[in-house]
Coordinates of C-alpha atoms in Angstrom, one line a residue:
Chain Q
X1 CA 2.2 21.4 4.4
X2 CA 0.6 18.5 2.8
X3 CA -0.3 16.4 5.8
X4 CA -2.6 13.9 4.1
X5 CA 0.3 12.8 1.8
X6 CA 2.7 12.5 4.7
X7 CA 0.1 10.5 6.5
X8 CA -0.5 8.2 3.5
X9 CA 3.2 7.5 3.0
X10 CA 3.6 6.9 6.7
X11 CA 0.5 4.6 6.9
X12 CA 1.6 2.6 3.8
X13 CA 5.0 1.8 5.3
X14 CA 3.4 0.8 8.6
X15 CA 1.0 -1.6 6.8
X16 CA 3.8 -3.1 4.8
X17 CA 5.9 -3.6 8.0
X18 CA 3.1 -5.4 9.8
X19 CA 2.6 -7.7 6.8
X20 CA 6.3 -8.4 6.5
X21 CA 6.9 -10.5 9.6
X22 CA 10.6 -11.3 8.7
X23 CA 11.6 -7.7 9.6
X24 CA 10.1 -8.1 13.0
X25 CA 11.7 -11.4 13.7
X26 CA 15.2 -10.3 12.6
X27 CA 14.8 -7.2 14.7
X28 CA 14.4 -9.5 17.8
X29 CA 17.0 -12.0 16.7
X30 CA 19.7 -9.4 16.1
X31 CA 19.9 -8.0 19.7
X32 CA 19.8 -11.5 21.1
X33 CA 22.8 -12.3 19.0
X34 CA 24.8 -9.2 20.0
X35 CA 23.6 -8.9 23.6
X36 CA 23.7 -12.4 24.8
X37 CA 26.2 -14.2 22.6
X38 CA 28.8 -11.4 21.9
X39 CA 28.0 -9.6 25.1
X40 CA 28.2 -12.6 27.4
X41 CA 31.4 -13.8 25.6
X42 CA 33.2 -10.5 26.0
X43 CA 31.9 -9.7 29.5
X44 CA 34.6 -11.6 31.5
X45 CA 37.4 -9.9 29.6
X46 CA 36.1 -6.4 30.2
X47 CA 35.5 -6.1 33.9
X48 CA 33.4 -3.3 35.2
X49 CA 33.0 -0.1 33.1
X50 CA 31.9 2.9 35.3
X51 CA 30.2 0.5 37.6
X52 CA 28.4 -1.6 35.0
X53 CA 29.2 -5.0 33.5
X54 CA 29.8 -5.3 29.8
X55 CA 26.2 -6.5 28.8
X56 CA 24.7 -3.6 30.8
X57 CA 27.2 -1.2 29.2
X58 CA 26.3 -2.2 25.6
X59 CA 22.6 -2.4 26.3
X60 CA 21.9 1.3 25.1
X61 CA 24.3 0.6 22.2
X62 CA 22.1 -2.4 21.1
X63 CA 19.1 0.0 21.1
X64 CA 21.1 2.3 18.9
X65 CA 21.8 -0.6 16.6
X66 CA 18.1 -1.3 16.2
X67 CA 17.6 2.3 15.4
X68 CA 20.3 2.6 12.8
X69 CA 19.4 -0.7 11.0
X70 CA 15.7 0.0 10.9
X71 CA 16.1 3.6 9.9
X72 CA 18.4 2.9 7.0
X73 CA 16.4 -0.1 5.9
X74 CA 13.2 2.0 5.8
X75 CA 14.7 4.8 3.8
X76 CA 16.3 2.3 1.4
X77 CA 12.8 1.1 0.6
X78 CA 12.6 4.1 -1.6
X79 CA 14.9 2.2 -4.0
X80 CA 12.5 -0.8 -3.9
X81 CA 9.6 1.5 -4.7
X82 CA 11.5 2.8 -7.6
X83 CA 12.4 -0.6 -8.9
X84 CA 8.8 -1.8 -8.5
X85 CA 7.2 1.3 -9.9
X86 CA 5.2 2.5 -7.0
X87 CA 7.4 5.6 -6.6
X88 CA 6.2 6.8 -10.0
X89 CA 2.6 6.7 -8.8
X90 CA 3.5 9.0 -5.9
X91 CA 5.8 11.3 -7.9
X92 CA 3.3 12.0 -10.7
X93 CA 0.6 12.9 -8.1
X94 CA 0.0 16.6 -7.5
X95 CA 1.8 16.6 -4.2
X96 CA 5.1 18.2 -3.2
X97 CA 8.0 15.8 -3.1
X98 CA 9.0 17.4 0.2
X99 CA 5.9 15.8 1.7
X100 CA 6.9 12.4 0.3
X101 CA 10.4 12.7 1.8
X102 CA 9.0 13.8 5.2
X103 CA 6.4 10.9 5.1
X104 CA 9.3 8.5 4.6
X105 CA 11.1 10.2 7.4
X106 CA 8.3 9.8 9.9
X107 CA 7.5 6.3 8.8
X108 CA 11.1 5.2 9.2
X109 CA 11.5 6.9 12.6
X110 CA 8.2 5.4 13.9
X111 CA 9.3 1.9 13.0
X112 CA 12.7 2.5 14.5
X113 CA 11.3 3.8 17.8
X114 CA 9.0 0.7 17.8
X115 CA 11.9 -1.7 17.2
X116 CA 14.1 0.2 19.8
X117 CA 11.4 0.0 22.4
X118 CA 11.1 -3.7 21.7
X119 CA 14.7 -4.1 22.9
X120 CA 13.6 -2.9 26.3
X121 CA 12.0 -6.3 27.0
X122 CA 15.6 -7.6 27.4
X123 CA 16.4 -5.1 30.0
X124 CA 15.4 -7.2 33.0
X125 CA 17.6 -10.1 31.8
X126 CA 20.8 -8.0 31.7
X127 CA 19.6 -6.3 34.9
X128 CA 19.2 -2.7 33.6
X129 CA 16.4 -1.2 35.7
X130 CA 14.0 1.0 33.8
X131 CA 11.7 3.4 35.4
X132 CA 8.5 4.1 33.5
X133 CA 9.3 7.9 33.2
X134 CA 12.6 6.9 31.6
X135 CA 10.6 5.3 28.8
X136 CA 8.8 8.5 28.3
X137 CA 12.1 10.4 27.8
X138 CA 13.6 7.5 25.8
X139 CA 10.9 7.6 23.1
X140 CA 11.5 11.2 22.0
X141 CA 15.3 10.6 22.2
X142 CA 15.0 7.5 20.0
X143 CA 12.8 9.5 17.6
X144 CA 15.3 12.3 17.3
X145 CA 18.2 9.9 16.6
X146 CA 16.1 7.9 14.1
X147 CA 14.9 10.9 12.2
X148 CA 18.5 11.9 11.4
X149 CA 19.4 8.3 10.4
X150 CA 16.4 8.0 8.1
X151 CA 17.5 11.3 6.5
X152 CA 20.9 9.8 5.8
X153 CA 19.1 6.8 4.2
X154 CA 17.0 9.1 2.0
X155 CA 20.0 10.9 0.7
X156 CA 21.6 7.6 -0.2
X157 CA 18.5 6.3 -1.8
X158 CA 18.1 9.4 -3.9
X159 CA 21.6 9.1 -5.2
X160 CA 21.6 5.4 -5.7
X161 CA 20.1 4.0 -8.9
X162 CA 20.1 0.3 -8.3
X163 CA 19.7 -2.1 -5.4
X164 CA 23.2 -3.5 -5.9
X165 CA 24.8 -0.7 -3.8
X166 CA 23.0 -1.8 -0.7
X167 CA 25.8 -4.1 0.6
X168 CA 28.3 -1.3 0.0
X169 CA 26.2 1.0 2.2
X170 CA 26.0 -1.5 5.0
X171 CA 29.7 -2.1 4.9
X172 CA 30.9 1.4 4.4
X173 CA 28.4 3.5 6.3
X174 CA 26.1 1.6 8.7
X175 CA 28.7 -0.7 10.3
X176 CA 31.4 1.9 10.7
X177 CA 28.9 4.4 12.1
X178 CA 27.8 1.8 14.6
X179 CA 31.3 0.7 15.6
X180 CA 32.6 4.2 15.9
X181 CA 29.7 5.4 18.1
X182 CA 30.9 4.0 21.4
X183 CA 28.0 1.5 21.3
X184 CA 30.2 -1.5 21.9
X185 CA 33.2 -0.1 23.9
X186 CA 34.0 3.0 26.0
X187 CA 35.4 5.8 23.9
X188 CA 37.6 7.3 26.6
X189 CA 40.3 4.6 26.2
X190 CA 40.5 5.0 22.4
X191 CA 43.7 6.3 20.7
X192 CA 43.3 9.9 19.8
X193 CA 43.2 9.5 16.0
X194 CA 40.2 7.2 16.4
X195 CA 38.6 9.6 18.9
X196 CA 38.4 12.3 16.3
X197 CA 36.3 10.0 14.0
X198 CA 34.1 9.1 17.0
X199 CA 33.5 12.7 17.9
X200 CA 32.5 13.5 14.3
X201 CA 30.1 10.6 14.2
X202 CA 26.6 12.0 15.1
X203 CA 25.5 8.6 16.3
X204 CA 28.1 8.9 19.2
X205 CA 25.9 11.6 20.7
X206 CA 22.8 9.4 20.2
X207 CA 24.4 6.5 22.0
X208 CA 25.6 8.8 24.7
X209 CA 22.1 10.2 25.2
X210 CA 20.6 6.7 25.4
X211 CA 23.3 5.6 27.9
X212 CA 22.7 8.7 30.0
X213 CA 19.0 8.0 30.2
X214 CA 19.3 4.3 30.8
X215 CA 22.4 4.0 33.0
X216 CA 23.1 7.5 34.1
X217 CA 26.6 7.5 32.8
X218 CA 27.8 9.7 29.9
X219 CA 30.8 11.4 28.2
X220 CA 28.9 14.6 27.3
X221 CA 26.3 16.7 29.0
X222 CA 22.7 15.8 28.0
X223 CA 22.1 19.3 26.6
X224 CA 25.1 18.9 24.2
X225 CA 23.9 15.5 23.0
X226 CA 20.4 16.9 22.3
X227 CA 21.8 20.1 20.6
X228 CA 24.1 18.2 18.3
X229 CA 21.3 15.7 17.4
X230 CA 18.8 18.4 16.7
X231 CA 21.1 20.4 14.5
X232 CA 22.2 17.3 12.7
X233 CA 18.7 16.0 12.1
X234 CA 17.6 19.4 10.8
X235 CA 20.6 19.6 8.4
X236 CA 20.2 16.0 7.2
X237 CA 16.4 16.2 6.7
X238 CA 16.9 19.4 4.7
X239 CA 19.5 17.8 2.5
X240 CA 17.4 14.7 2.1
X241 CA 14.5 16.8 0.9
X242 CA 16.8 18.7 -1.4
X243 CA 18.3 15.5 -3.0
X244 CA 14.9 13.8 -3.2
X245 CA 13.5 16.8 -5.0
X246 CA 16.3 17.0 -7.4
X247 CA 16.3 13.5 -8.7
X248 CA 14.6 12.6 -12.0
X249 CA 12.6 9.4 -12.0
Chain C
X1 CA -7.2 19.5 -24.4
X2 CA -3.6 18.8 -25.1
X3 CA -1.4 21.2 -27.1
X4 CA 2.3 20.5 -27.8
X5 CA 4.7 22.8 -29.6
X6 CA 8.2 21.7 -30.7
X7 CA 8.7 19.5 -27.6
X8 CA 12.1 17.9 -27.4
X9 CA 14.3 16.1 -24.9
X10 CA 17.8 14.9 -25.2
X11 CA 19.6 12.3 -23.0
X12 CA 23.4 12.7 -23.0
X13 CA 23.3 14.6 -26.3
X14 CA 20.9 12.1 -28.0
X15 CA 17.5 13.4 -28.9
X16 CA 14.9 10.9 -27.7
X17 CA 12.2 13.3 -28.7
X18 CA 13.2 15.7 -31.4
X19 CA 10.6 18.5 -31.8
X20 CA 7.1 17.1 -31.8
X21 CA 4.0 19.3 -32.2
X22 CA 0.4 18.3 -32.1
X23 CA -3.0 19.0 -30.6
X24 CA -5.6 16.7 -29.0
X25 CA -9.3 17.7 -28.8
X26 CA -11.5 17.1 -25.8
X27 CA -13.0 13.6 -25.8
X28 CA -10.6 12.3 -28.5
X29 CA -8.7 9.1 -28.5
X30 CA -5.2 10.0 -29.7
X31 CA -2.5 7.5 -30.3
X32 CA 1.2 7.6 -30.6
X33 CA 2.3 4.7 -32.8
X34 CA 5.9 3.8 -33.2
X35 CA 8.5 1.2 -32.4
X36 CA 10.3 0.9 -29.0
X37 CA 12.6 3.7 -28.3
X38 CA 10.9 6.0 -30.8
X39 CA 10.3 8.6 -28.1
X40 CA 6.7 7.7 -27.0
X41 CA 7.3 7.2 -23.3
X42 CA 9.7 10.2 -23.1
X43 CA 6.9 12.4 -24.6
X44 CA 4.4 11.1 -22.0
X45 CA 6.9 11.7 -19.2
X46 CA 7.4 15.3 -20.3
X47 CA 3.6 15.9 -20.5
X48 CA 3.1 14.4 -17.1
X49 CA 5.8 16.7 -15.7
X50 CA 8.0 13.8 -14.6
X51 CA 10.9 15.1 -16.6
X52 CA 11.8 18.5 -18.0
X53 CA 11.7 19.1 -21.7
X54 CA 15.0 20.3 -23.3
X55 CA 13.0 22.7 -25.4
X56 CA 9.4 23.4 -26.5
X57 CA 6.1 24.0 -24.7
X58 CA 3.0 22.0 -23.8
X59 CA -0.3 22.6 -22.3
X60 CA -2.7 20.1 -20.7
X61 CA -6.3 21.2 -20.1
X62 CA -5.1 24.8 -20.5
X63 CA -2.3 24.5 -17.9
X64 CA 1.3 25.1 -18.9
X65 CA 3.4 21.9 -18.3
X66 CA 6.4 23.9 -17.3
X67 CA 4.9 26.7 -15.3
X68 CA 1.9 25.0 -13.6
X69 CA 3.0 21.4 -12.9
X70 CA 0.6 20.9 -9.9
X71 CA -2.5 21.9 -11.9
X72 CA -1.3 19.8 -14.8
X73 CA -0.9 16.8 -12.5
X74 CA -4.3 17.3 -11.0
X75 CA -5.9 17.2 -14.5
X76 CA -4.3 14.0 -15.6
X77 CA -4.4 10.3 -14.8
X78 CA -1.7 8.0 -16.0
X79 CA -1.3 4.3 -16.6
X80 CA 2.4 3.6 -16.8
X81 CA 4.0 1.0 -19.1
X82 CA 5.4 -0.9 -16.1
X83 CA 3.2 -1.8 -13.2
X84 CA 3.1 0.9 -10.5
X85 CA 0.9 -0.7 -7.9
X86 CA 2.0 -1.6 -4.4
X87 CA 1.6 -5.4 -4.5
X88 CA 1.8 -5.8 -0.7
X89 CA -1.4 -3.8 -0.4
X90 CA -4.9 -4.8 -1.3
X91 CA -6.8 -3.4 -4.3
X92 CA -8.8 -1.3 -1.9
X93 CA -5.8 0.1 -0.1
X94 CA -4.1 1.0 -3.4
X95 CA -7.2 3.0 -4.4
X96 CA -7.6 4.5 -1.0
X97 CA -4.1 5.8 -0.9
X98 CA -4.5 7.2 -4.4
X99 CA -7.7 9.0 -3.2
X100 CA -5.8 10.4 -0.3
X101 CA -2.9 11.9 -2.2
X102 CA -5.3 13.3 -4.9
X103 CA -7.4 14.9 -2.2
X104 CA -10.7 13.1 -3.1
X105 CA -13.0 14.3 -0.3
X106 CA -13.3 11.7 2.4
X107 CA -17.1 11.2 2.2
X108 CA -16.8 10.6 -1.6
X109 CA -13.9 8.2 -1.3
X110 CA -15.8 5.0 -0.7
X111 CA -18.4 5.7 -3.4
X112 CA -15.8 6.5 -6.0
X113 CA -13.7 3.4 -5.2
X114 CA -16.8 1.2 -5.5
X115 CA -17.6 2.8 -8.8
X116 CA -14.2 2.3 -10.4
X117 CA -14.0 -1.2 -9.0
X118 CA -17.4 -1.9 -10.5
X119 CA -16.4 -0.5 -13.8
X120 CA -13.3 -2.7 -14.1
X121 CA -15.1 -5.7 -12.6
X122 CA -12.8 -6.0 -9.6
X123 CA -15.3 -5.7 -6.8
X124 CA -14.8 -9.4 -5.9
X125 CA -11.1 -8.9 -5.4
X126 CA -11.4 -5.7 -3.4
X127 CA -9.6 -6.9 -0.3
X128 CA -7.1 -9.2 -1.9
X129 CA -3.4 -8.4 -2.0
X130 CA -2.4 -7.2 -5.5
X131 CA 0.5 -9.6 -5.6
X132 CA -1.9 -12.4 -6.2
X133 CA -3.5 -10.6 -9.2
X134 CA -3.0 -11.7 -12.8
X135 CA -1.4 -9.2 -15.3
X136 CA -4.8 -8.3 -16.8
X137 CA -6.3 -7.7 -13.3
X138 CA -3.4 -5.4 -12.4
X139 CA -3.8 -3.4 -15.5
X140 CA -7.5 -3.0 -14.8
X141 CA -6.8 -1.9 -11.3
X142 CA -4.3 0.6 -12.6
X143 CA -7.0 1.9 -15.0
X144 CA -9.4 2.1 -12.1
X145 CA -6.9 4.0 -10.0
X146 CA -6.1 6.4 -12.9
X147 CA -9.8 7.3 -13.1
X148 CA -10.4 7.7 -9.3
X149 CA -9.7 11.4 -9.3
X150 CA -11.7 12.0 -12.4
X151 CA -9.0 13.4 -14.6
X152 CA -9.7 15.3 -17.8
X153 CA -6.9 13.5 -19.7
X154 CA -5.9 9.9 -19.2
X155 CA -2.5 8.9 -20.4
X156 CA -1.9 5.2 -21.2
X157 CA 1.6 4.1 -22.0
X158 CA 1.3 0.8 -23.8
X159 CA -1.8 -0.1 -21.9
X160 CA -2.1 -3.7 -23.2
X161 CA 1.5 -4.6 -23.4
X162 CA 2.0 -8.3 -22.6
X163 CA -1.7 -9.1 -22.2
X164 CA -3.5 -11.8 -24.0
X165 CA -5.9 -10.8 -26.9
X166 CA -9.0 -11.4 -24.8
X167 CA -7.9 -9.1 -22.0
X168 CA -6.8 -6.6 -24.5
X169 CA -10.2 -6.5 -26.1
X170 CA -11.8 -6.1 -22.7
X171 CA -9.6 -3.2 -21.7
X172 CA -10.5 -1.5 -25.0
X173 CA -14.1 -2.0 -24.1
X174 CA -13.6 -0.1 -20.9
X175 CA -11.8 2.6 -22.6
X176 CA -14.5 3.1 -25.3
X177 CA -17.2 3.1 -22.6
X178 CA -15.2 5.6 -20.6
X179 CA -15.0 8.0 -23.5
X180 CA -18.7 7.7 -24.2
X181 CA -19.8 8.2 -20.6
X182 CA -17.2 10.7 -19.3
X183 CA -16.0 12.5 -22.3
X184 CA -12.5 11.9 -21.1
X185 CA -9.6 12.5 -23.4
X186 CA -7.4 9.5 -24.0
X187 CA -3.7 9.7 -25.1
X188 CA -2.1 6.4 -25.6
X189 CA 1.1 5.0 -27.0
X190 CA 1.4 1.6 -28.6
X191 CA 3.4 -0.4 -31.0
X192 CA 0.5 -2.7 -31.8
X193 CA -1.0 -1.8 -35.1
X194 CA -4.4 -3.3 -34.4
X195 CA -4.6 -1.4 -31.2
X196 CA -3.9 1.9 -33.0
X197 CA -7.0 1.2 -35.1
X198 CA -9.1 2.1 -32.0
X199 CA -7.8 5.7 -32.1
X200 CA -9.6 8.7 -33.6
X201 CA -6.3 10.0 -34.8
X202 CA -2.8 8.6 -34.8
X203 CA 0.6 10.2 -34.8
X204 CA 3.2 7.9 -36.3
X205 CA 6.5 8.5 -34.5
X206 CA 10.0 7.3 -35.4
X207 CA 13.4 8.5 -34.2
X208 CA 11.8 11.1 -32.0
X209 CA 9.9 12.8 -34.8
X210 CA 6.3 12.7 -36.0
X211 CA 6.3 11.4 -39.6
X212 CA 2.6 11.2 -40.1
X213 CA -0.6 12.3 -38.3
X214 CA -4.1 11.5 -39.4
X215 CA -7.1 9.2 -38.9
X216 CA -6.4 5.5 -39.3
X217 CA -8.5 5.5 -42.5
X218 CA -6.6 8.3 -44.1
X219 CA -3.3 6.8 -43.1
X220 CA -4.3 3.6 -44.8
X221 CA -5.2 5.5 -47.8
X222 CA -1.6 6.5 -48.2
X223 CA -1.1 2.9 -49.3
X224 CA -2.7 2.7 -52.8
X225 CA -4.8 -0.3 -53.5
X226 CA -4.2 -3.7 -51.9
X227 CA -1.1 -5.5 -50.8
X228 CA -0.2 -8.4 -53.0
X229 CA 2.3 -11.0 -51.7
X230 CA 3.9 -13.4 -54.2
X231 CA 6.2 -16.3 -53.7
X232 CA 8.1 -18.0 -56.5
X233 CA 11.0 -20.4 -57.0
X234 CA 13.4 -17.5 -57.7
X235 CA 12.4 -14.4 -55.9
X236 CA 15.3 -12.4 -57.1
X237 CA 14.4 -12.8 -60.8
X238 CA 10.7 -12.4 -60.0
X239 CA 11.3 -9.2 -58.1
X240 CA 13.0 -7.8 -61.2
X241 CA 10.3 -8.9 -63.6
X242 CA 7.5 -7.6 -61.4
X243 CA 9.1 -4.2 -61.2
X244 CA 9.7 -4.0 -64.9
X245 CA 6.4 -5.3 -66.1
X246 CA 3.9 -3.7 -63.7
X247 CA 6.0 -0.6 -62.6
X248 CA 5.5 -1.3 -58.9
X249 CA 7.9 -1.0 -56.0
X250 CA 8.6 -4.5 -54.8
X251 CA 9.7 -5.2 -51.2
X252 CA 11.3 -8.5 -50.3
X253 CA 11.4 -10.3 -47.0
X254 CA 11.4 -13.8 -45.7
X255 CA 7.7 -14.3 -46.4
X256 CA 8.0 -13.3 -50.1
X257 CA 7.6 -10.3 -52.4
X258 CA 5.2 -7.5 -51.5
X259 CA 3.8 -4.7 -53.6
X260 CA 0.8 -2.4 -53.8
X261 CA -1.7 -2.9 -56.6
X262 CA -5.2 -1.5 -57.3
X263 CA -8.0 -4.1 -57.3
X264 CA -5.7 -6.8 -56.2
X265 CA -8.2 -9.7 -56.6
X266 CA -8.6 -8.9 -60.3
X267 CA -4.9 -8.6 -60.8
X268 CA -4.0 -12.1 -59.5
X269 CA -5.5 -14.1 -62.4
X270 CA -3.7 -11.9 -64.9
X271 CA -0.4 -12.2 -63.0
X272 CA -0.6 -16.0 -62.8
X273 CA -1.4 -16.3 -66.5
X274 CA 1.2 -13.8 -67.8
X275 CA 4.2 -14.4 -65.5
X276 CA 7.2 -16.0 -67.0
X277 CA 7.9 -18.4 -64.1
X278 CA 5.7 -20.6 -62.0
X279 CA 4.2 -18.9 -58.9
X280 CA 4.2 -21.1 -55.8
X281 CA 2.0 -18.9 -53.7
X282 CA 0.0 -15.6 -53.9
X283 CA -2.2 -13.7 -51.6
X284 CA -3.9 -10.3 -51.5
X285 CA -5.1 -8.3 -48.5
X286 CA -6.3 -4.8 -47.6
X287 CA -3.6 -2.4 -46.3
X288 CA -3.1 -2.3 -42.5
X289 CA -1.3 0.3 -40.4
X290 CA 1.7 -2.1 -40.6
X291 CA 1.9 -1.3 -44.4
X292 CA 1.6 2.4 -43.6
X293 CA 4.5 2.2 -41.2
X294 CA 6.5 0.1 -43.7
X295 CA 5.8 2.6 -46.4
X296 CA 6.8 5.6 -44.2
X297 CA 9.9 4.1 -42.7
X298 CA 10.9 1.2 -44.9
X299 CA 10.9 -1.0 -41.8
X300 CA 8.3 -3.2 -40.2
X301 CA 7.3 -2.2 -36.8
X302 CA 7.1 -5.8 -35.6
X303 CA 10.8 -6.4 -36.4
X304 CA 11.7 -4.1 -33.6
X305 CA 12.3 -6.5 -30.8
X306 CA 15.3 -4.7 -29.4
X307 CA 15.0 -3.0 -26.1
X308 CA 14.8 0.7 -25.7
X309 CA 18.5 0.9 -24.9
X310 CA 19.6 -1.2 -27.9
X311 CA 17.5 1.0 -30.0
X312 CA 19.1 4.1 -28.7
X313 CA 22.4 2.5 -29.4
X314 CA 21.4 1.8 -32.9
X315 CA 20.5 5.5 -33.3
X316 CA 23.9 6.5 -32.1
X317 CA 25.4 4.3 -34.8
X318 CA 23.0 5.7 -37.4
X319 CA 23.8 9.3 -36.5
X320 CA 27.5 8.3 -36.5
X321 CA 27.1 6.8 -39.9
X322 CA 25.5 9.9 -41.4
X323 CA 28.5 12.1 -40.7

């Protein structure tokens, strides 16, 4: 495996992230919007959900939101690299494309985990107690979820030829995946036709895992969440590598 | 150093490159000259293993382009037609990342980066973000980057496109120095005739085929004598008279009438004296590669302002018209 190439792709994305402050700011602004404005607005109408109030209940979901947005955005940067030519420089180098795809995967998940961890600073405000060892479990869990999400992003980026499709992806993939993951409402009360979609959505198990770690409530056993996420990540990353390898640039 | 046999590539049934064969010797500067859409970039992309040829074979530094792509990639450097730098990174970071993916040993990295930056006179901008660079500086940085892993062959796709004449001359200075000091083989494409003069040999390419391949001097010898340009009050009549009286092929465009004539300077006084109608302007000049291209294709290369896509469309129409 070509570790130096993976490292280079990873490092480049991190440097770019650090220099591009707007991404950091919006990643802090977005949870404030959802958690405190939407959350506080809806809290009175919801009442207690399994012993938690609404803002506490959606707190893990907001972390999942940070993960999905950051992951997809990172992977989509492949399209930027193609538009601005840098992708050619990498693809003409004597390195396997698999390493390039994996580098993107690691970079995207690293940034996602960072953004997700950042959300934890809001935990005291919504009164979600976090034990330090929970953070240690949370980080690999976030990494697992992100890796799969970046994989989805890479598949899309390999298939998409221009940047115009970006809005379509946000509307038809990212938002539905987020809404149908149980991030914003409990899935047990959904009508059964909607439940089917929710059960197919891999992010559902990610949200469930995060909620299990942070609040101690869940719909599925922790082992099932992990299994499904592992299998899904594996399949998605393999397909991402396949599609990325196949494209002509 | 480069060997190409019957290389071809079609896009949706249209042959962008239609069976080209040529060889390039070590240390040679070899140029592909042709209008936009003639198949120059497609040829480079096949040689660099970025796209698969539809048929034919090619070898770079002895490695088969189809069977040993990794070795081929290791032996070549490329400067793309469009910029391919990361403009959010500094010049140094761009070079460092290139060194990492090309596996330049860590202890050699700094020295080599300093050397290529020195060669392209960019040391002073080492830690500046590339987005603040001028077009010429970006090009120089790309050349520096292309040299970092010490390739045997350097591909340059329209290396001076969109640059001012001063910067163009300077880039050519680097390239000549490079060839002298490193014995590197240069393969470049261009549609600038004066730029093609820098090459040891030129392949003139049009509609995906090589229509001539020789040194610039020999190519120019294909045009006999000098080029005389005449302007009269009635160019239609004058064209007829010139053709009949001097047995020359006269080409007409907005700037006047052009024809080839041996010893052009001596011919002009005779022409002015003998011609039946008044001549408003006359000039004589040595043939350039422009004239060679005009002679070979009947078109001027500079007329081609259409984009690659338009040109492909024109070709579809042309092929359609031939049926």
